[in-house]
DNA sequence: TCTGAAATTTTTGTGAT
DNA sequence: ATCACAAAAATTTCAGA
């Protein structure tokens, strides 16, 4: 019951040029004590909260808090801290979720796509999934024309891709820190 | 062509107890100069980069940088800054993308769902889209059982919902700051 | 592993260009 | 709008419990 979990599924945040991430031990899974969970929740809600305030909120010394937060990053619990940008404000008002189907299902096709899709212009996220669809690609483009071009140039026109179906996004919503609430440790209320 | 979408797409970060967000002027859209775009890109890659380093990177005084970053937040260009958490590490190793279809398409159903879905346990994001599907819900759960319960309790069993189709996520990928690269201002190369 | 206090760095306001 | 400078506040380190 203290067993914890199998493997690490997704990698993501890559720092630019300084001392941060590089999960030193991806398989290092101790179940996180309540203090860590609280820190995680706070940083999920406001990734720029100062170390001093974090320490106050969870009731530990600042230096201790610093160590714990650093440990969370090193262990890959906190993969990265990123600004959430309004696509409209940066000239990409047309958002879409594109369902991509591959044919043949050769491993090399998936591996190449997995490697390249995060770098494609306007890509916010991508999800390799089970079922009839192989990938969902979340993208923001400058216009409907640019969206069509994106699909044709980077998806349809790709070795292995059979079909891409585009759904315009009317509204994007973010979860509100519910990752760290409920279940996780059934013996505590919610703190 | 500059039409964009109906409303403001996503709200998100809720600060805990200090001076931040509350976009004072959501429709205040001046096209962002190259310096702002660079700041946005840097913060997208590392939301915790210090103001001093941001200033150095873009080549302006620290105090100026502070003003610009604050302005970006006030204008809603930067909607929030959030830690990206590994769901596995917080006891939610089963990730899924759930396609939800509504029947009847009553506005009240969508409005209620839009309001409630970000608070549902384990929800990372949700997307109201055009086409055959009405919503994609991105969720992380503690187990396959918990996923089934989530779908039954919060989606299928909801007024207006016709159908929910679940795709397990094998791997989640994040875009790499490509929102602020390429086109945006067609008259400049790329900065 | 945690702490408290010292050393260092960053944030933030002011006044001038 | 921008900058340089200085005071205030924060981060980070470290010796010791």
mmCIF file with all atom_site columns, N, CA, C and O in Angstrom, chain A residues 12 18 43-44 46-49 77 79-84 86 92 124 126 128 130 142 168 170-171 173 175 183, chain B residues 9 16 18 43-44 46-48 77 79-84 86 124 126 128 130 142 168 170-171 173 175 179 183:
data_model
loop_
_atom_site.group_PDB
_atom_site.id
_atom_site.type_symbol
_atom_site.label_atom_id
_atom_site.label_alt_id
_atom_site.label_comp_id
_atom_site.label_asym_id
_atom_site.label_entity_id
_atom_site.label_seq_id
_atom_site.pdbx_PDB_ins_code
_atom_site.Cartn_x
_atom_site.Cartn_y
_atom_site.Cartn_z
_atom_site.occupancy
_atom_site.B_iso_or_equiv
_atom_site.pdbx_formal_charge
_atom_site.auth_seq_id
_atom_site.auth_comp_id
_atom_site.auth_asym_id
_atom_site.auth_atom_id
_atom_site.pdbx_PDB_model_num
ATOM 1   N N  . UNK A 1 12  ? 9.177   16.738 -19.555 1.00 0.00 ? 12  UNK A N  1
ATOM 2   C CA . UNK A 1 12  ? 8.726   17.959 -20.182 1.00 0.00 ? 12  UNK A CA 1
ATOM 3   C C  . UNK A 1 12  ? 9.648   19.151 -20.046 1.00 0.00 ? 12  UNK A C  1
ATOM 4   O O  . UNK A 1 12  ? 10.496  19.402 -20.867 1.00 0.00 ? 12  UNK A O  1
ATOM 5   N N  . UNK A 1 18  ? 20.774  27.026 -16.865 1.00 0.00 ? 18  UNK A N  1
ATOM 6   C CA . UNK A 1 18  ? 21.283  27.127 -15.505 1.00 0.00 ? 18  UNK A CA 1
ATOM 7   C C  . UNK A 1 18  ? 20.863  25.984 -14.606 1.00 0.00 ? 18  UNK A C  1
ATOM 8   O O  . UNK A 1 18  ? 20.216  25.040 -15.067 1.00 0.00 ? 18  UNK A O  1
ATOM 9   N N  . UNK A 1 43  ? 2.854   25.739 -5.267  1.00 0.00 ? 43  UNK A N  1
ATOM 10  C CA . UNK A 1 43  ? 3.604   26.094 -6.473  1.00 0.00 ? 43  UNK A CA 1
ATOM 11  C C  . UNK A 1 43  ? 2.783   25.868 -7.742  1.00 0.00 ? 43  UNK A C  1
ATOM 12  O O  . UNK A 1 43  ? 2.997   26.535 -8.749  1.00 0.00 ? 43  UNK A O  1
ATOM 13  N N  . UNK A 1 44  ? 1.863   24.939 -7.656  1.00 0.00 ? 44  UNK A N  1
ATOM 14  C CA . UNK A 1 44  ? 0.994   24.703 -8.802  1.00 0.00 ? 44  UNK A CA 1
ATOM 15  C C  . UNK A 1 44  ? 0.067   25.907 -8.995  1.00 0.00 ? 44  UNK A C  1
ATOM 16  O O  . UNK A 1 44  ? -0.232  26.311 -10.112 1.00 0.00 ? 44  UNK A O  1
ATOM 17  N N  . UNK A 1 46  ? 0.640   29.067 -7.685  1.00 0.00 ? 46  UNK A N  1
ATOM 18  C CA . UNK A 1 46  ? 1.449   30.247 -7.972  1.00 0.00 ? 46  UNK A CA 1
ATOM 19  C C  . UNK A 1 46  ? 2.925   29.893 -7.943  1.00 0.00 ? 46  UNK A C  1
ATOM 20  O O  . UNK A 1 46  ? 3.541   29.860 -6.889  1.00 0.00 ? 46  UNK A O  1
ATOM 21  N N  . UNK A 1 47  ? 3.444   29.632 -9.125  1.00 0.00 ? 47  UNK A N  1
ATOM 22  C CA . UNK A 1 47  ? 4.817   29.161 -9.255  1.00 0.00 ? 47  UNK A CA 1
ATOM 23  C C  . UNK A 1 47  ? 5.850   30.206 -8.905  1.00 0.00 ? 47  UNK A C  1
ATOM 24  O O  . UNK A 1 47  ? 7.036   29.920 -8.845  1.00 0.00 ? 47  UNK A O  1
ATOM 25  N N  . UNK A 1 48  ? 5.429   31.429 -8.664  1.00 0.00 ? 48  UNK A N  1
ATOM 26  C CA . UNK A 1 48  ? 6.400   32.471 -8.326  1.00 0.00 ? 48  UNK A CA 1
ATOM 27  C C  . UNK A 1 48  ? 6.323   32.859 -6.865  1.00 0.00 ? 48  UNK A C  1
ATOM 28  O O  . UNK A 1 48  ? 6.969   33.816 -6.424  1.00 0.00 ? 48  UNK A O  1
ATOM 29  N N  . UNK A 1 49  ? 5.518   32.142 -6.096  1.00 0.00 ? 49  UNK A N  1
ATOM 30  C CA . UNK A 1 49  ? 5.457   32.437 -4.670  1.00 0.00 ? 49  UNK A CA 1
ATOM 31  C C  . UNK A 1 49  ? 6.867   32.377 -4.075  1.00 0.00 ? 49  UNK A C  1
ATOM 32  O O  . UNK A 1 49  ? 7.635   31.466 -4.354  1.00 0.00 ? 49  UNK A O  1
ATOM 33  N N  . UNK A 1 77  ? 9.423   15.814 -9.326  1.00 0.00 ? 77  UNK A N  1
ATOM 34  C CA . UNK A 1 77  ? 8.029   16.005 -8.909  1.00 0.00 ? 77  UNK A CA 1
ATOM 35  C C  . UNK A 1 77  ? 7.522   17.306 -9.519  1.00 0.00 ? 77  UNK A C  1
ATOM 36  O O  . UNK A 1 77  ? 6.448   17.358 -10.108 1.00 0.00 ? 77  UNK A O  1
ATOM 37  N N  . UNK A 1 79  ? 8.272   19.388 -12.489 1.00 0.00 ? 79  UNK A N  1
ATOM 38  C CA . UNK A 1 79  ? 9.004   19.224 -13.741 1.00 0.00 ? 79  UNK A CA 1
ATOM 39  C C  . UNK A 1 79  ? 9.538   20.546 -14.262 1.00 0.00 ? 79  UNK A C  1
ATOM 40  O O  . UNK A 1 79  ? 10.504  20.587 -15.018 1.00 0.00 ? 79  UNK A O  1
ATOM 41  N N  . UNK A 1 80  ? 8.862   21.607 -13.907 1.00 0.00 ? 80  UNK A N  1
ATOM 42  C CA . UNK A 1 80  ? 9.271   22.910 -14.390 1.00 0.00 ? 80  UNK A CA 1
ATOM 43  C C  . UNK A 1 80  ? 8.263   23.931 -13.919 1.00 0.00 ? 80  UNK A C  1
ATOM 44  O O  . UNK A 1 80  ? 7.213   23.566 -13.386 1.00 0.00 ? 80  UNK A O  1
ATOM 45  N N  . UNK A 1 81  ? 8.595   25.200 -14.089 1.00 0.00 ? 81  UNK A N  1
ATOM 46  C CA . UNK A 1 81  ? 7.661   26.261 -13.739 1.00 0.00 ? 81  UNK A CA 1
ATOM 47  C C  . UNK A 1 81  ? 7.563   27.181 -14.938 1.00 0.00 ? 81  UNK A C  1
ATOM 48  O O  . UNK A 1 81  ? 8.577   27.692 -15.411 1.00 0.00 ? 81  UNK A O  1
ATOM 49  N N  . UNK A 1 82  ? 6.353   27.336 -15.446 1.00 0.00 ? 82  UNK A N  1
ATOM 50  C CA . UNK A 1 82  ? 6.184   28.017 -16.725 1.00 0.00 ? 82  UNK A CA 1
ATOM 51  C C  . UNK A 1 82  ? 5.093   29.066 -16.667 1.00 0.00 ? 82  UNK A C  1
ATOM 52  O O  . UNK A 1 82  ? 4.062   28.855 -16.030 1.00 0.00 ? 82  UNK A O  1
ATOM 53  N N  . UNK A 1 83  ? 5.345   30.184 -17.362 1.00 0.00 ? 83  UNK A N  1
ATOM 54  C CA . UNK A 1 83  ? 4.295   31.180 -17.494 1.00 0.00 ? 83  UNK A CA 1
ATOM 55  C C  . UNK A 1 83  ? 3.209   30.636 -18.414 1.00 0.00 ? 83  UNK A C  1
ATOM 56  O O  . UNK A 1 83  ? 3.492   29.973 -19.407 1.00 0.00 ? 83  UNK A O  1
ATOM 57  N N  . UNK A 1 84  ? 1.980   30.900 -18.051 1.00 0.00 ? 84  UNK A N  1
ATOM 58  C CA . UNK A 1 84  ? 0.841   30.542 -18.887 1.00 0.00 ? 84  UNK A CA 1
ATOM 59  C C  . UNK A 1 84  ? 0.503   31.774 -19.727 1.00 0.00 ? 84  UNK A C  1
ATOM 60  O O  . UNK A 1 84  ? 0.072   32.793 -19.202 1.00 0.00 ? 84  UNK A O  1
ATOM 61  N N  . UNK A 1 86  ? -1.325  33.987 -22.744 1.00 0.00 ? 86  UNK A N  1
ATOM 62  C CA . UNK A 1 86  ? -2.539  34.117 -23.536 1.00 0.00 ? 86  UNK A CA 1
ATOM 63  C C  . UNK A 1 86  ? -2.163  34.132 -25.022 1.00 0.00 ? 86  UNK A C  1
ATOM 64  O O  . UNK A 1 86  ? -1.531  35.069 -25.492 1.00 0.00 ? 86  UNK A O  1
ATOM 65  N N  . UNK A 1 92  ? -1.638  34.723 -31.711 1.00 0.00 ? 92  UNK A N  1
ATOM 66  C CA . UNK A 1 92  ? -2.099  33.393 -32.132 1.00 0.00 ? 92  UNK A CA 1
ATOM 67  C C  . UNK A 1 92  ? -3.499  33.142 -31.589 1.00 0.00 ? 92  UNK A C  1
ATOM 68  O O  . UNK A 1 92  ? -3.698  32.327 -30.693 1.00 0.00 ? 92  UNK A O  1
ATOM 69  N N  . UNK A 1 124 ? 1.276   23.858 -28.098 1.00 0.00 ? 124 UNK A N  1
ATOM 70  C CA . UNK A 1 124 ? 1.192   24.057 -26.654 1.00 0.00 ? 124 UNK A CA 1
ATOM 71  C C  . UNK A 1 124 ? 1.392   22.729 -25.933 1.00 0.00 ? 124 UNK A C  1
ATOM 72  O O  . UNK A 1 124 ? 2.067   22.643 -24.921 1.00 0.00 ? 124 UNK A O  1
ATOM 73  N N  . UNK A 1 126 ? 1.019   18.057 -26.585 1.00 0.00 ? 126 UNK A N  1
ATOM 74  C CA . UNK A 1 126 ? 0.657   16.933 -27.435 1.00 0.00 ? 126 UNK A CA 1
ATOM 75  C C  . UNK A 1 126 ? 0.549   15.694 -26.563 1.00 0.00 ? 126 UNK A C  1
ATOM 76  O O  . UNK A 1 126 ? 1.277   15.553 -25.576 1.00 0.00 ? 126 UNK A O  1
ATOM 77  N N  . UNK A 1 128 ? 0.120   11.474 -26.604 1.00 0.00 ? 128 UNK A N  1
ATOM 78  C CA . UNK A 1 128 ? 0.107   10.173 -27.271 1.00 0.00 ? 128 UNK A CA 1
ATOM 79  C C  . UNK A 1 128 ? -0.887  9.296  -26.531 1.00 0.00 ? 128 UNK A C  1
ATOM 80  O O  . UNK A 1 128 ? -0.703  9.023  -25.341 1.00 0.00 ? 128 UNK A O  1
ATOM 81  N N  . UNK A 1 130 ? -4.096  6.059  -26.367 1.00 0.00 ? 130 UNK A N  1
ATOM 82  C CA . UNK A 1 130 ? -4.598  4.762  -26.809 1.00 0.00 ? 130 UNK A CA 1
ATOM 83  C C  . UNK A 1 130 ? -5.909  4.941  -27.554 1.00 0.00 ? 130 UNK A C  1
ATOM 84  O O  . UNK A 1 130 ? -6.596  5.936  -27.381 1.00 0.00 ? 130 UNK A O  1
ATOM 85  N N  . UNK A 1 142 ? -1.917  31.796 -35.882 1.00 0.00 ? 142 UNK A N  1
ATOM 86  C CA . UNK A 1 142 ? -2.206  33.216 -36.114 1.00 0.00 ? 142 UNK A CA 1
ATOM 87  C C  . UNK A 1 142 ? -3.532  33.441 -36.808 1.00 0.00 ? 142 UNK A C  1
ATOM 88  O O  . UNK A 1 142 ? -4.066  34.542 -36.773 1.00 0.00 ? 142 UNK A O  1
ATOM 89  N N  . UNK A 1 168 ? -11.727 23.258 -33.532 1.00 0.00 ? 168 UNK A N  1
ATOM 90  C CA . UNK A 1 168 ? -11.406 24.587 -33.005 1.00 0.00 ? 168 UNK A CA 1
ATOM 91  C C  . UNK A 1 168 ? -11.701 24.634 -31.518 1.00 0.00 ? 168 UNK A C  1
ATOM 92  O O  . UNK A 1 168 ? -12.691 24.066 -31.058 1.00 0.00 ? 168 UNK A O  1
ATOM 93  N N  . UNK A 1 170 ? -12.977 26.722 -28.509 1.00 0.00 ? 170 UNK A N  1
ATOM 94  C CA . UNK A 1 170 ? -13.700 27.940 -28.153 1.00 0.00 ? 170 UNK A CA 1
ATOM 95  C C  . UNK A 1 170 ? -13.157 28.523 -26.866 1.00 0.00 ? 170 UNK A C  1
ATOM 96  O O  . UNK A 1 170 ? -13.061 29.725 -26.686 1.00 0.00 ? 170 UNK A O  1
ATOM 97  N N  . UNK A 1 171 ? -12.835 27.616 -25.953 1.00 0.00 ? 171 UNK A N  1
ATOM 98  C CA . UNK A 1 171 ? -12.369 28.066 -24.640 1.00 0.00 ? 171 UNK A CA 1
ATOM 99  C C  . UNK A 1 171 ? -11.476 27.007 -24.004 1.00 0.00 ? 171 UNK A C  1
ATOM 100 O O  . UNK A 1 171 ? -11.762 25.822 -24.060 1.00 0.00 ? 171 UNK A O  1
ATOM 101 N N  . UNK A 1 173 ? -9.586  25.735 -20.508 1.00 0.00 ? 173 UNK A N  1
ATOM 102 C CA . UNK A 1 173 ? -9.672  25.866 -19.053 1.00 0.00 ? 173 UNK A CA 1
ATOM 103 C C  . UNK A 1 173 ? -8.529  25.115 -18.399 1.00 0.00 ? 173 UNK A C  1
ATOM 104 O O  . UNK A 1 173 ? -8.122  24.060 -18.870 1.00 0.00 ? 173 UNK A O  1
ATOM 105 N N  . UNK A 1 175 ? -7.086  23.231 -14.893 1.00 0.00 ? 175 UNK A N  1
ATOM 106 C CA . UNK A 1 175 ? -7.469  22.678 -13.594 1.00 0.00 ? 175 UNK A CA 1
ATOM 107 C C  . UNK A 1 175 ? -6.962  23.578 -12.485 1.00 0.00 ? 175 UNK A C  1
ATOM 108 O O  . UNK A 1 175 ? -6.006  24.318 -12.663 1.00 0.00 ? 175 UNK A O  1
ATOM 109 N N  . UNK A 1 183 ? -7.833  11.956 -2.059  1.00 0.00 ? 183 UNK A N  1
ATOM 110 C CA . UNK A 1 183 ? -7.041  10.732 -2.173  1.00 0.00 ? 183 UNK A CA 1
ATOM 111 C C  . UNK A 1 183 ? -5.585  11.084 -2.390  1.00 0.00 ? 183 UNK A C  1
ATOM 112 O O  . UNK A 1 183 ? -5.290  12.104 -2.865  1.00 0.00 ? 183 UNK A O  1
ATOM 113 N N  . UNK B 2 9   ? -10.428 33.464 -23.478 1.00 0.00 ? 9   UNK B N  1
ATOM 114 C CA . UNK B 2 9   ? -10.304 32.018 -23.486 1.00 0.00 ? 9   UNK B CA 1
ATOM 115 C C  . UNK B 2 9   ? -10.166 31.412 -22.102 1.00 0.00 ? 9   UNK B C  1
ATOM 116 O O  . UNK B 2 9   ? -11.060 30.775 -21.606 1.00 0.00 ? 9   UNK B O  1
ATOM 117 N N  . UNK B 2 16  ? -2.487  33.471 -4.009  1.00 0.00 ? 16  UNK B N  1
ATOM 118 C CA . UNK B 2 16  ? -2.955  33.091 -2.698  1.00 0.00 ? 16  UNK B CA 1
ATOM 119 C C  . UNK B 2 16  ? -3.273  34.287 -1.830  1.00 0.00 ? 16  UNK B C  1
ATOM 120 O O  . UNK B 2 16  ? -4.315  34.367 -1.220  1.00 0.00 ? 16  UNK B O  1
ATOM 121 N N  . UNK B 2 18  ? -1.445  37.774 -2.458  1.00 0.00 ? 18  UNK B N  1
ATOM 122 C CA . UNK B 2 18  ? -0.696  38.982 -2.732  1.00 0.00 ? 18  UNK B CA 1
ATOM 123 C C  . UNK B 2 18  ? -0.940  39.587 -4.101  1.00 0.00 ? 18  UNK B C  1
ATOM 124 O O  . UNK B 2 18  ? -1.744  39.075 -4.865  1.00 0.00 ? 18  UNK B O  1
ATOM 125 N N  . UNK B 2 43  ? 9.886   33.683 -19.811 1.00 0.00 ? 43  UNK B N  1
ATOM 126 C CA . UNK B 2 43  ? 9.038   33.274 -18.692 1.00 0.00 ? 43  UNK B CA 1
ATOM 127 C C  . UNK B 2 43  ? 8.265   31.999 -19.008 1.00 0.00 ? 43  UNK B C  1
ATOM 128 O O  . UNK B 2 43  ? 7.911   31.244 -18.109 1.00 0.00 ? 43  UNK B O  1
ATOM 129 N N  . UNK B 2 44  ? 8.003   31.785 -20.279 1.00 0.00 ? 44  UNK B N  1
ATOM 130 C CA . UNK B 2 44  ? 7.324   30.564 -20.672 1.00 0.00 ? 44  UNK B CA 1
ATOM 131 C C  . UNK B 2 44  ? 8.261   29.372 -20.452 1.00 0.00 ? 44  UNK B C  1
ATOM 132 O O  . UNK B 2 44  ? 7.842   28.302 -20.042 1.00 0.00 ? 44  UNK B O  1
ATOM 133 N N  . UNK B 2 46  ? 11.049  29.402 -18.372 1.00 0.00 ? 46  UNK B N  1
ATOM 134 C CA . UNK B 2 46  ? 11.341  29.309 -16.941 1.00 0.00 ? 46  UNK B CA 1
ATOM 135 C C  . UNK B 2 46  ? 10.671  30.434 -16.184 1.00 0.00 ? 46  UNK B C  1
ATOM 136 O O  . UNK B 2 46  ? 11.189  31.534 -16.099 1.00 0.00 ? 46  UNK B O  1
ATOM 137 N N  . UNK B 2 47  ? 9.530   30.104 -15.639 1.00 0.00 ? 47  UNK B N  1
ATOM 138 C CA . UNK B 2 47  ? 8.703   31.107 -14.963 1.00 0.00 ? 47  UNK B CA 1
ATOM 139 C C  . UNK B 2 47  ? 9.298   31.622 -13.673 1.00 0.00 ? 47  UNK B C  1
ATOM 140 O O  . UNK B 2 47  ? 8.774   32.556 -13.076 1.00 0.00 ? 47  UNK B O  1
ATOM 141 N N  . UNK B 2 48  ? 10.404  31.027 -13.236 1.00 0.00 ? 48  UNK B N  1
ATOM 142 C CA . UNK B 2 48  ? 11.000  31.488 -11.985 1.00 0.00 ? 48  UNK B CA 1
ATOM 143 C C  . UNK B 2 48  ? 12.296  32.235 -12.217 1.00 0.00 ? 48  UNK B C  1
ATOM 144 O O  . UNK B 2 48  ? 13.002  32.594 -11.272 1.00 0.00 ? 48  UNK B O  1
ATOM 145 N N  . UNK B 2 77  ? -1.384  39.214 -20.590 1.00 0.00 ? 77  UNK B N  1
ATOM 146 C CA . UNK B 2 77  ? -0.546  38.489 -21.549 1.00 0.00 ? 77  UNK B CA 1
ATOM 147 C C  . UNK B 2 77  ? 0.022   37.255 -20.852 1.00 0.00 ? 77  UNK B C  1
ATOM 148 O O  . UNK B 2 77  ? -0.045  36.145 -21.370 1.00 0.00 ? 77  UNK B O  1
ATOM 149 N N  . UNK B 2 79  ? -0.930  35.019 -18.051 1.00 0.00 ? 79  UNK B N  1
ATOM 150 C CA . UNK B 2 79  ? -2.142  34.750 -17.271 1.00 0.00 ? 79  UNK B CA 1
ATOM 151 C C  . UNK B 2 79  ? -1.820  34.258 -15.872 1.00 0.00 ? 79  UNK B C  1
ATOM 152 O O  . UNK B 2 79  ? -2.618  34.394 -14.947 1.00 0.00 ? 79  UNK B O  1
ATOM 153 N N  . UNK B 2 80  ? -0.675  33.639 -15.738 1.00 0.00 ? 80  UNK B N  1
ATOM 154 C CA . UNK B 2 80  ? -0.300  33.079 -14.453 1.00 0.00 ? 80  UNK B CA 1
ATOM 155 C C  . UNK B 2 80  ? 1.000   32.335 -14.616 1.00 0.00 ? 80  UNK B C  1
ATOM 156 O O  . UNK B 2 80  ? 1.463   32.130 -15.747 1.00 0.00 ? 80  UNK B O  1
ATOM 157 N N  . UNK B 2 81  ? 1.592   31.945 -13.507 1.00 0.00 ? 81  UNK B N  1
ATOM 158 C CA . UNK B 2 81  ? 2.817   31.159 -13.554 1.00 0.00 ? 81  UNK B CA 1
ATOM 159 C C  . UNK B 2 81  ? 2.616   29.966 -12.636 1.00 0.00 ? 81  UNK B C  1
ATOM 160 O O  . UNK B 2 81  ? 2.299   30.125 -11.463 1.00 0.00 ? 81  UNK B O  1
ATOM 161 N N  . UNK B 2 82  ? 2.762   28.783 -13.216 1.00 0.00 ? 82  UNK B N  1
ATOM 162 C CA . UNK B 2 82  ? 2.376   27.576 -12.496 1.00 0.00 ? 82  UNK B CA 1
ATOM 163 C C  . UNK B 2 82  ? 3.451   26.502 -12.585 1.00 0.00 ? 82  UNK B C  1
ATOM 164 O O  . UNK B 2 82  ? 4.068   26.325 -13.633 1.00 0.00 ? 82  UNK B O  1
ATOM 165 N N  . UNK B 2 83  ? 3.610   25.770 -11.487 1.00 0.00 ? 83  UNK B N  1
ATOM 166 C CA . UNK B 2 83  ? 4.495   24.613 -11.519 1.00 0.00 ? 83  UNK B CA 1
ATOM 167 C C  . UNK B 2 83  ? 3.835   23.511 -12.332 1.00 0.00 ? 83  UNK B C  1
ATOM 168 O O  . UNK B 2 83  ? 2.626   23.300 -12.256 1.00 0.00 ? 83  UNK B O  1
ATOM 169 N N  . UNK B 2 84  ? 4.636   22.852 -13.131 1.00 0.00 ? 84  UNK B N  1
ATOM 170 C CA . UNK B 2 84  ? 4.179   21.695 -13.889 1.00 0.00 ? 84  UNK B CA 1
ATOM 171 C C  . UNK B 2 84  ? 4.517   20.456 -13.062 1.00 0.00 ? 84  UNK B C  1
ATOM 172 O O  . UNK B 2 84  ? 5.689   20.127 -12.872 1.00 0.00 ? 84  UNK B O  1
ATOM 173 N N  . UNK B 2 86  ? 4.479   16.433 -11.980 1.00 0.00 ? 86  UNK B N  1
ATOM 174 C CA . UNK B 2 86  ? 4.400   15.076 -12.494 1.00 0.00 ? 86  UNK B CA 1
ATOM 175 C C  . UNK B 2 86  ? 3.273   14.339 -11.775 1.00 0.00 ? 86  UNK B C  1
ATOM 176 O O  . UNK B 2 86  ? 3.359   14.088 -10.571 1.00 0.00 ? 86  UNK B O  1
ATOM 177 N N  . UNK B 2 124 ? -6.592  18.454 -15.204 1.00 0.00 ? 124 UNK B N  1
ATOM 178 C CA . UNK B 2 124 ? -5.441  19.275 -15.569 1.00 0.00 ? 124 UNK B CA 1
ATOM 179 C C  . UNK B 2 124 ? -5.874  20.381 -16.519 1.00 0.00 ? 124 UNK B C  1
ATOM 180 O O  . UNK B 2 124 ? -5.445  21.513 -16.414 1.00 0.00 ? 124 UNK B O  1
ATOM 181 N N  . UNK B 2 126 ? -9.243  21.483 -19.648 1.00 0.00 ? 126 UNK B N  1
ATOM 182 C CA . UNK B 2 126 ? -10.446 21.113 -20.382 1.00 0.00 ? 126 UNK B CA 1
ATOM 183 C C  . UNK B 2 126 ? -10.612 22.093 -21.539 1.00 0.00 ? 126 UNK B C  1
ATOM 184 O O  . UNK B 2 126 ? -10.243 23.262 -21.420 1.00 0.00 ? 126 UNK B O  1
ATOM 185 N N  . UNK B 2 128 ? -13.245 23.388 -24.602 1.00 0.00 ? 128 UNK B N  1
ATOM 186 C CA . UNK B 2 128 ? -14.556 23.433 -25.263 1.00 0.00 ? 128 UNK B CA 1
ATOM 187 C C  . UNK B 2 128 ? -14.292 23.611 -26.754 1.00 0.00 ? 128 UNK B C  1
ATOM 188 O O  . UNK B 2 128 ? -13.702 24.611 -27.168 1.00 0.00 ? 128 UNK B O  1
ATOM 189 N N  . UNK B 2 130 ? -15.254 22.869 -31.148 1.00 0.00 ? 130 UNK B N  1
ATOM 190 C CA . UNK B 2 130 ? -16.243 22.737 -32.225 1.00 0.00 ? 130 UNK B CA 1
ATOM 191 C C  . UNK B 2 130 ? -16.217 21.322 -32.783 1.00 0.00 ? 130 UNK B C  1
ATOM 192 O O  . UNK B 2 130 ? -15.235 20.615 -32.640 1.00 0.00 ? 130 UNK B O  1
ATOM 193 N N  . UNK B 2 142 ? -5.790  8.243  -9.836  1.00 0.00 ? 142 UNK B N  1
ATOM 194 C CA . UNK B 2 142 ? -4.944  7.364  -9.029  1.00 0.00 ? 142 UNK B CA 1
ATOM 195 C C  . UNK B 2 142 ? -4.854  5.954  -9.582  1.00 0.00 ? 142 UNK B C  1
ATOM 196 O O  . UNK B 2 142 ? -3.944  5.215  -9.243  1.00 0.00 ? 142 UNK B O  1
ATOM 197 N N  . UNK B 2 168 ? -6.612  6.632  -22.949 1.00 0.00 ? 168 UNK B N  1
ATOM 198 C CA . UNK B 2 168 ? -5.488  6.680  -22.008 1.00 0.00 ? 168 UNK B CA 1
ATOM 199 C C  . UNK B 2 168 ? -4.334  7.449  -22.628 1.00 0.00 ? 168 UNK B C  1
ATOM 200 O O  . UNK B 2 168 ? -4.063  7.331  -23.819 1.00 0.00 ? 168 UNK B O  1
ATOM 201 N N  . UNK B 2 170 ? -0.489  7.810  -23.061 1.00 0.00 ? 170 UNK B N  1
ATOM 202 C CA . UNK B 2 170 ? 0.778   7.108  -22.877 1.00 0.00 ? 170 UNK B CA 1
ATOM 203 C C  . UNK B 2 170 ? 1.868   8.087  -22.501 1.00 0.00 ? 170 UNK B C  1
ATOM 204 O O  . UNK B 2 170 ? 2.740   7.812  -21.696 1.00 0.00 ? 170 UNK B O  1
ATOM 205 N N  . UNK B 2 171 ? 1.815   9.251  -23.145 1.00 0.00 ? 171 UNK B N  1
ATOM 206 C CA . UNK B 2 171 ? 2.860   10.244 -22.915 1.00 0.00 ? 171 UNK B CA 1
ATOM 207 C C  . UNK B 2 171 ? 2.329   11.638 -23.181 1.00 0.00 ? 171 UNK B C  1
ATOM 208 O O  . UNK B 2 171 ? 1.627   11.872 -24.147 1.00 0.00 ? 171 UNK B O  1
ATOM 209 N N  . UNK B 2 173 ? 3.316   15.641 -23.763 1.00 0.00 ? 173 UNK B N  1
ATOM 210 C CA . UNK B 2 173 ? 4.431   16.486 -24.184 1.00 0.00 ? 173 UNK B CA 1
ATOM 211 C C  . UNK B 2 173 ? 4.028   17.953 -24.082 1.00 0.00 ? 173 UNK B C  1
ATOM 212 O O  . UNK B 2 173 ? 2.890   18.315 -24.349 1.00 0.00 ? 173 UNK B O  1
ATOM 213 N N  . UNK B 2 175 ? 4.765   21.908 -25.380 1.00 0.00 ? 175 UNK B N  1
ATOM 214 C CA . UNK B 2 175 ? 5.409   22.733 -26.396 1.00 0.00 ? 175 UNK B CA 1
ATOM 215 C C  . UNK B 2 175 ? 6.605   23.440 -25.795 1.00 0.00 ? 175 UNK B C  1
ATOM 216 O O  . UNK B 2 175 ? 6.665   23.667 -24.591 1.00 0.00 ? 175 UNK B O  1
ATOM 217 N N  . UNK B 2 179 ? 5.284   29.367 -28.999 1.00 0.00 ? 179 UNK B N  1
ATOM 218 C CA . UNK B 2 179 ? 4.209   30.349 -29.119 1.00 0.00 ? 179 UNK B CA 1
ATOM 219 C C  . UNK B 2 179 ? 4.744   31.697 -29.577 1.00 0.00 ? 179 UNK B C  1
ATOM 220 O O  . UNK B 2 179 ? 4.079   32.438 -30.277 1.00 0.00 ? 179 UNK B O  1
ATOM 221 N N  . UNK B 2 183 ? 6.372   34.073 -37.243 1.00 0.00 ? 183 UNK B N  1
ATOM 222 C CA . UNK B 2 183 ? 5.216   34.930 -37.478 1.00 0.00 ? 183 UNK B CA 1
ATOM 223 C C  . UNK B 2 183 ? 4.736   35.510 -36.167 1.00 0.00 ? 183 UNK B C  1
ATOM 224 O O  . UNK B 2 183 ? 4.960   34.946 -35.166 1.00 0.00 ? 183 UNK B O  1
#
